[in-house]
Amino acid sequence: MLPKRSAKTKGAPVAVKYRNPANKEQTWAGRGKRPRWFHEALAAGKKEKDLLAK
């Protein structure tokens, strides 16, 4: 039997991991599907480490 998740952890906000250098309001926590701006930045020659939030 698996342990139940507590209500505290379910839906809790995740810290921002990546930030769009062109628009600081666009962020991504690194979970789920990559946002369009992330793909465009990689196609433009940026690397994932260049997009890390500081």
Short mmCIF file of C-alpha atoms in Angstrom, two decimals:
data_model
loop_
_atom_site.label_atom_id
_atom_site.label_comp_id
_atom_site.label_asym_id
_atom_site.label_seq_id
_atom_site.Cartn_x
_atom_site.Cartn_y
_atom_site.Cartn_z
CA MET A 1 0.00 0.00 0.00
CA LEU A 2 1.39 3.41 -0.97
CA PRO A 3 1.50 6.23 1.55
CA LYS A 4 -0.98 9.04 0.97
CA ARG A 5 0.25 12.47 0.02
CA SER A 6 -0.45 15.21 2.45
CA ALA A 7 -2.52 18.17 1.37
CA LYS A 8 0.47 20.43 2.09
CA THR A 9 2.61 19.09 -0.76
CA LYS A 10 -0.12 18.77 -3.35
CA GLY A 11 -0.23 21.81 -5.61
CA ALA A 12 2.53 23.64 -3.76
CA PRO A 13 4.34 26.20 -5.92
CA VAL A 14 7.72 25.16 -7.29
CA ALA A 15 10.73 27.49 -7.35
CA VAL A 16 11.60 29.11 -10.68
CA LYS A 17 14.54 27.41 -12.38
CA TYR A 18 14.69 29.18 -15.77
CA ARG A 19 13.98 32.78 -16.76
CA ASN A 20 13.68 34.31 -20.23
CA PRO A 21 16.48 36.91 -20.60
CA ALA A 22 14.40 38.88 -23.12
CA ASN A 23 11.33 39.05 -20.85
CA LYS A 24 11.99 38.57 -17.13
CA GLU A 25 8.29 37.85 -16.47
CA GLN A 26 8.48 34.57 -18.43
CA THR A 27 9.69 31.79 -16.17
CA TRP A 28 9.70 28.00 -16.09
CA ALA A 29 10.18 25.68 -13.14
CA GLY A 30 11.71 22.93 -15.28
CA ARG A 31 8.67 20.69 -15.00
CA GLY A 32 6.30 19.67 -17.75
CA LYS A 33 6.44 20.74 -21.37
CA ARG A 34 9.11 23.28 -22.29
CA PRO A 35 7.67 26.72 -23.03
CA ARG A 36 7.91 28.22 -26.51
CA TRP A 37 10.33 30.94 -25.41
CA PHE A 38 12.68 28.24 -24.07
CA HIS A 39 12.72 26.40 -27.41
CA GLU A 40 13.25 29.67 -29.30
CA ALA A 41 16.17 30.64 -27.06
CA LEU A 42 17.83 27.25 -27.59
CA ALA A 43 17.32 27.55 -31.36
CA ALA A 44 18.92 31.02 -31.24
CA GLY A 45 22.11 29.52 -29.80
CA LYS A 46 21.56 29.92 -26.05
CA LYS A 47 22.36 27.05 -23.72
CA GLU A 48 20.24 25.82 -20.83
CA LYS A 49 22.77 27.14 -18.32
CA ASP A 50 22.43 30.62 -19.89
CA LEU A 51 18.71 30.58 -19.04
CA LEU A 52 19.04 29.60 -15.39
CA ALA A 53 17.33 31.98 -12.98
CA LYS A 54 19.78 33.70 -10.68
#
